[in-house]
Amino acid sequence: MGDPLVKAESLSFSYIERGESLLALEDIDLELERGEFLSIIGPSGCGKTSLLKLIAGLHKASSGKLEVDESGKNAGFVFQSPSLFPWLTVEKNITKPLSFRGVLAGEQKKRVQSVLELVGLKEFSNKYPWQLSGGMQQRASIARALAANPELLLMDEPFGALDEISRESMNLELYRIWQDTGKTICFVTHSVPEAVFLSSRILVLSPRPGKIVKDIKSNLPSKRDLATLDTETFRKLSNKVRLALRLCGGV
């Protein structure tokens, strides 16, 4: 293994709520290697989103050490809701952040066309967000994050609001995108099947304060489709994650 893209040692994070200090994360030791798809799963309030925001530099650690390689500091962030500008077309939603970054017009056009094709929205570039389904809006959000060409993609339950059919479809799309781009992805979810299907590694967090109780490496094949969900390997890996959640009181 090479130098990790993200490394945390004894990382803890507290925040103030109604005048009281609350410990969200405690003693997190983590290494995220380049090209990994790491899913973080745990009960509500265990600090999953806080961990993403620490990596993104949106929060500051209360104690411990967090190192993000220079190439990982230009992280793309995909939120729970698409957060698209409703008055801009899909293409302009993707272009706008590139303008802020000072990317030249010719390069902007190439990047936008490339990511639209990657996420399957090329024919919808002139549509407005309100004209798209929830899944398509999230594809546009992923495209916007990828347009900046980040080494690291941080995703905070991006498919949580979708129906099961749309969610499965987006899981397939995201897995394909990861395979095609080789990006490093850190993905927060409450769904065991989603975490198991997508990931090369799964971190299980305890109830607050969140601690890593299990670090599970996937043994699924690199080629995955919906048939993967019916395999014995998938079932065993899912049960391993569920058992870790039960043992720490997460379910």
PDB file of N, CA, C and O in Angstrom, residues 10 45 61 86 92 100 107 162 169 174 178-179 197 207 210 217 233 244 249-250:
ATOM      1  N   SER A  10      -6.408   8.799  16.569  1.00  0.00           N
ATOM      2  CA  SER A  10      -7.047   9.221  17.829  1.00  0.00           C
ATOM      3  C   SER A  10      -7.901  10.467  17.630  1.00  0.00           C
ATOM      4  O   SER A  10      -7.934  11.366  18.476  1.00  0.00           O
ATOM      5  N   GLY A  45     -26.895   9.786  14.208  1.00  0.00           N
ATOM      6  CA  GLY A  45     -26.262  10.566  15.263  1.00  0.00           C
ATOM      7  C   GLY A  45     -24.920  10.051  15.725  1.00  0.00           C
ATOM      8  O   GLY A  45     -24.377  10.545  16.718  1.00  0.00           O
ATOM      9  N   ALA A  61     -11.026  19.234  14.049  1.00  0.00           N
ATOM     10  CA  ALA A  61     -10.946  18.194  15.081  1.00  0.00           C
ATOM     11  C   ALA A  61     -10.798  18.810  16.463  1.00  0.00           C
ATOM     12  O   ALA A  61     -10.120  19.829  16.642  1.00  0.00           O
ATOM     13  N   PRO A  86     -32.303  25.876  -8.940  1.00  0.00           N
ATOM     14  CA  PRO A  86     -33.472  25.555  -9.760  1.00  0.00           C
ATOM     15  C   PRO A  86     -33.619  26.442 -11.001  1.00  0.00           C
ATOM     16  O   PRO A  86     -34.282  26.063 -11.961  1.00  0.00           O
ATOM     17  N   LYS A  92     -25.544  24.344 -16.775  1.00  0.00           N
ATOM     18  CA  LYS A  92     -25.073  25.545 -16.083  1.00  0.00           C
ATOM     19  C   LYS A  92     -24.840  25.286 -14.601  1.00  0.00           C
ATOM     20  O   LYS A  92     -23.971  25.920 -13.981  1.00  0.00           O
ATOM     21  N   PHE A 100     -16.170  29.654 -10.831  1.00  0.00           N
ATOM     22  CA  PHE A 100     -15.622  30.166  -9.578  1.00  0.00           C
ATOM     23  C   PHE A 100     -14.176  29.742  -9.383  1.00  0.00           C
ATOM     24  O   PHE A 100     -13.374  30.453  -8.773  1.00  0.00           O
ATOM     25  N   GLU A 107     -12.075  24.685 -21.484  1.00  0.00           N
ATOM     26  CA  GLU A 107     -11.897  23.536 -20.595  1.00  0.00           C
ATOM     27  C   GLU A 107     -13.195  23.221 -19.848  1.00  0.00           C
ATOM     28  O   GLU A 107     -13.525  22.046 -19.635  1.00  0.00           O
ATOM     29  N   LEU A 162     -34.420   8.332  -2.119  1.00  0.00           N
ATOM     30  CA  LEU A 162     -34.958   7.689  -3.326  1.00  0.00           C
ATOM     31  C   LEU A 162     -35.738   6.432  -2.982  1.00  0.00           C
ATOM     32  O   LEU A 162     -35.488   5.782  -1.968  1.00  0.00           O
ATOM     33  N   SER A 169     -30.851   1.441  -8.956  1.00  0.00           N
ATOM     34  CA  SER A 169     -30.330   1.950 -10.231  1.00  0.00           C
ATOM     35  C   SER A 169     -29.147   2.887 -10.004  1.00  0.00           C
ATOM     36  O   SER A 169     -28.126   2.807 -10.698  1.00  0.00           O
ATOM     37  N   LEU A 174     -23.354   4.447  -9.717  1.00  0.00           N
ATOM     38  CA  LEU A 174     -22.212   4.923  -8.941  1.00  0.00           C
ATOM     39  C   LEU A 174     -21.079   3.905  -8.968  1.00  0.00           C
ATOM     40  O   LEU A 174     -19.900   4.283  -9.078  1.00  0.00           O
ATOM     41  N   TRP A 178     -17.351   4.684 -10.339  1.00  0.00           N
ATOM     42  CA  TRP A 178     -16.133   4.419  -9.562  1.00  0.00           C
ATOM     43  C   TRP A 178     -15.166   3.537 -10.352  1.00  0.00           C
ATOM     44  O   TRP A 178     -13.955   3.810 -10.407  1.00  0.00           O
ATOM     45  N   GLN A 179     -15.681   2.494 -10.981  1.00  0.00           N
ATOM     46  CA  GLN A 179     -14.840   1.608 -11.773  1.00  0.00           C
ATOM     47  C   GLN A 179     -14.217   2.347 -12.958  1.00  0.00           C
ATOM     48  O   GLN A 179     -13.051   2.127 -13.296  1.00  0.00           O
ATOM     49  N   PHE A 197     -22.876  -3.676  -1.347  1.00  0.00           N
ATOM     50  CA  PHE A 197     -22.801  -3.737  -2.813  1.00  0.00           C
ATOM     51  C   PHE A 197     -21.719  -2.820  -3.371  1.00  0.00           C
ATOM     52  O   PHE A 197     -20.973  -3.205  -4.278  1.00  0.00           O
ATOM     53  N   PRO A 207     -22.973   3.665  18.273  1.00  0.00           N
ATOM     54  CA  PRO A 207     -23.766   4.842  18.627  1.00  0.00           C
ATOM     55  C   PRO A 207     -22.881   5.915  19.252  1.00  0.00           C
ATOM     56  O   PRO A 207     -21.789   5.628  19.740  1.00  0.00           O
ATOM     57  N   GLY A 210     -19.344   8.177  18.204  1.00  0.00           N
ATOM     58  CA  GLY A 210     -18.987   7.190  17.199  1.00  0.00           C
ATOM     59  C   GLY A 210     -17.550   6.705  17.333  1.00  0.00           C
ATOM     60  O   GLY A 210     -16.615   7.505  17.393  1.00  0.00           O
ATOM     61  N   LYS A 217     -13.358  -5.723   5.153  1.00  0.00           N
ATOM     62  CA  LYS A 217     -12.910  -5.693   3.760  1.00  0.00           C
ATOM     63  C   LYS A 217     -13.843  -6.550   2.912  1.00  0.00           C
ATOM     64  O   LYS A 217     -14.197  -7.669   3.286  1.00  0.00           O
ATOM     65  N   THR A 233     -22.056 -15.003  -1.160  1.00  0.00           N
ATOM     66  CA  THR A 233     -21.001 -14.100  -0.684  1.00  0.00           C
ATOM     67  C   THR A 233     -21.599 -12.785  -0.204  1.00  0.00           C
ATOM     68  O   THR A 233     -21.215 -12.252   0.843  1.00  0.00           O
ATOM     69  N   ALA A 244     -22.114  -6.825  13.366  1.00  0.00           N
ATOM     70  CA  ALA A 244     -21.286  -5.785  13.980  1.00  0.00           C
ATOM     71  C   ALA A 244     -22.155  -4.647  14.500  1.00  0.00           C
ATOM     72  O   ALA A 244     -21.908  -4.114  15.593  1.00  0.00           O
ATOM     73  N   GLY A 249     -24.739  -2.250  19.540  1.00  0.00           N
ATOM     74  CA  GLY A 249     -25.975  -1.575  19.910  1.00  0.00           C
ATOM     75  C   GLY A 249     -26.475  -0.612  18.882  1.00  0.00           C
ATOM     76  O   GLY A 249     -27.289   0.265  19.175  1.00  0.00           O
ATOM     77  N   GLY A 250     -25.995  -0.785  17.620  1.00  0.00           N
ATOM     78  CA  GLY A 250     -26.390   0.145  16.555  1.00  0.00           C
ATOM     79  C   GLY A 250     -27.731  -0.150  15.933  1.00  0.00           C
ATOM     80  O   GLY A 250     -28.257   0.670  15.188  1.00  0.00           O
TER      81      GLY A 250
END
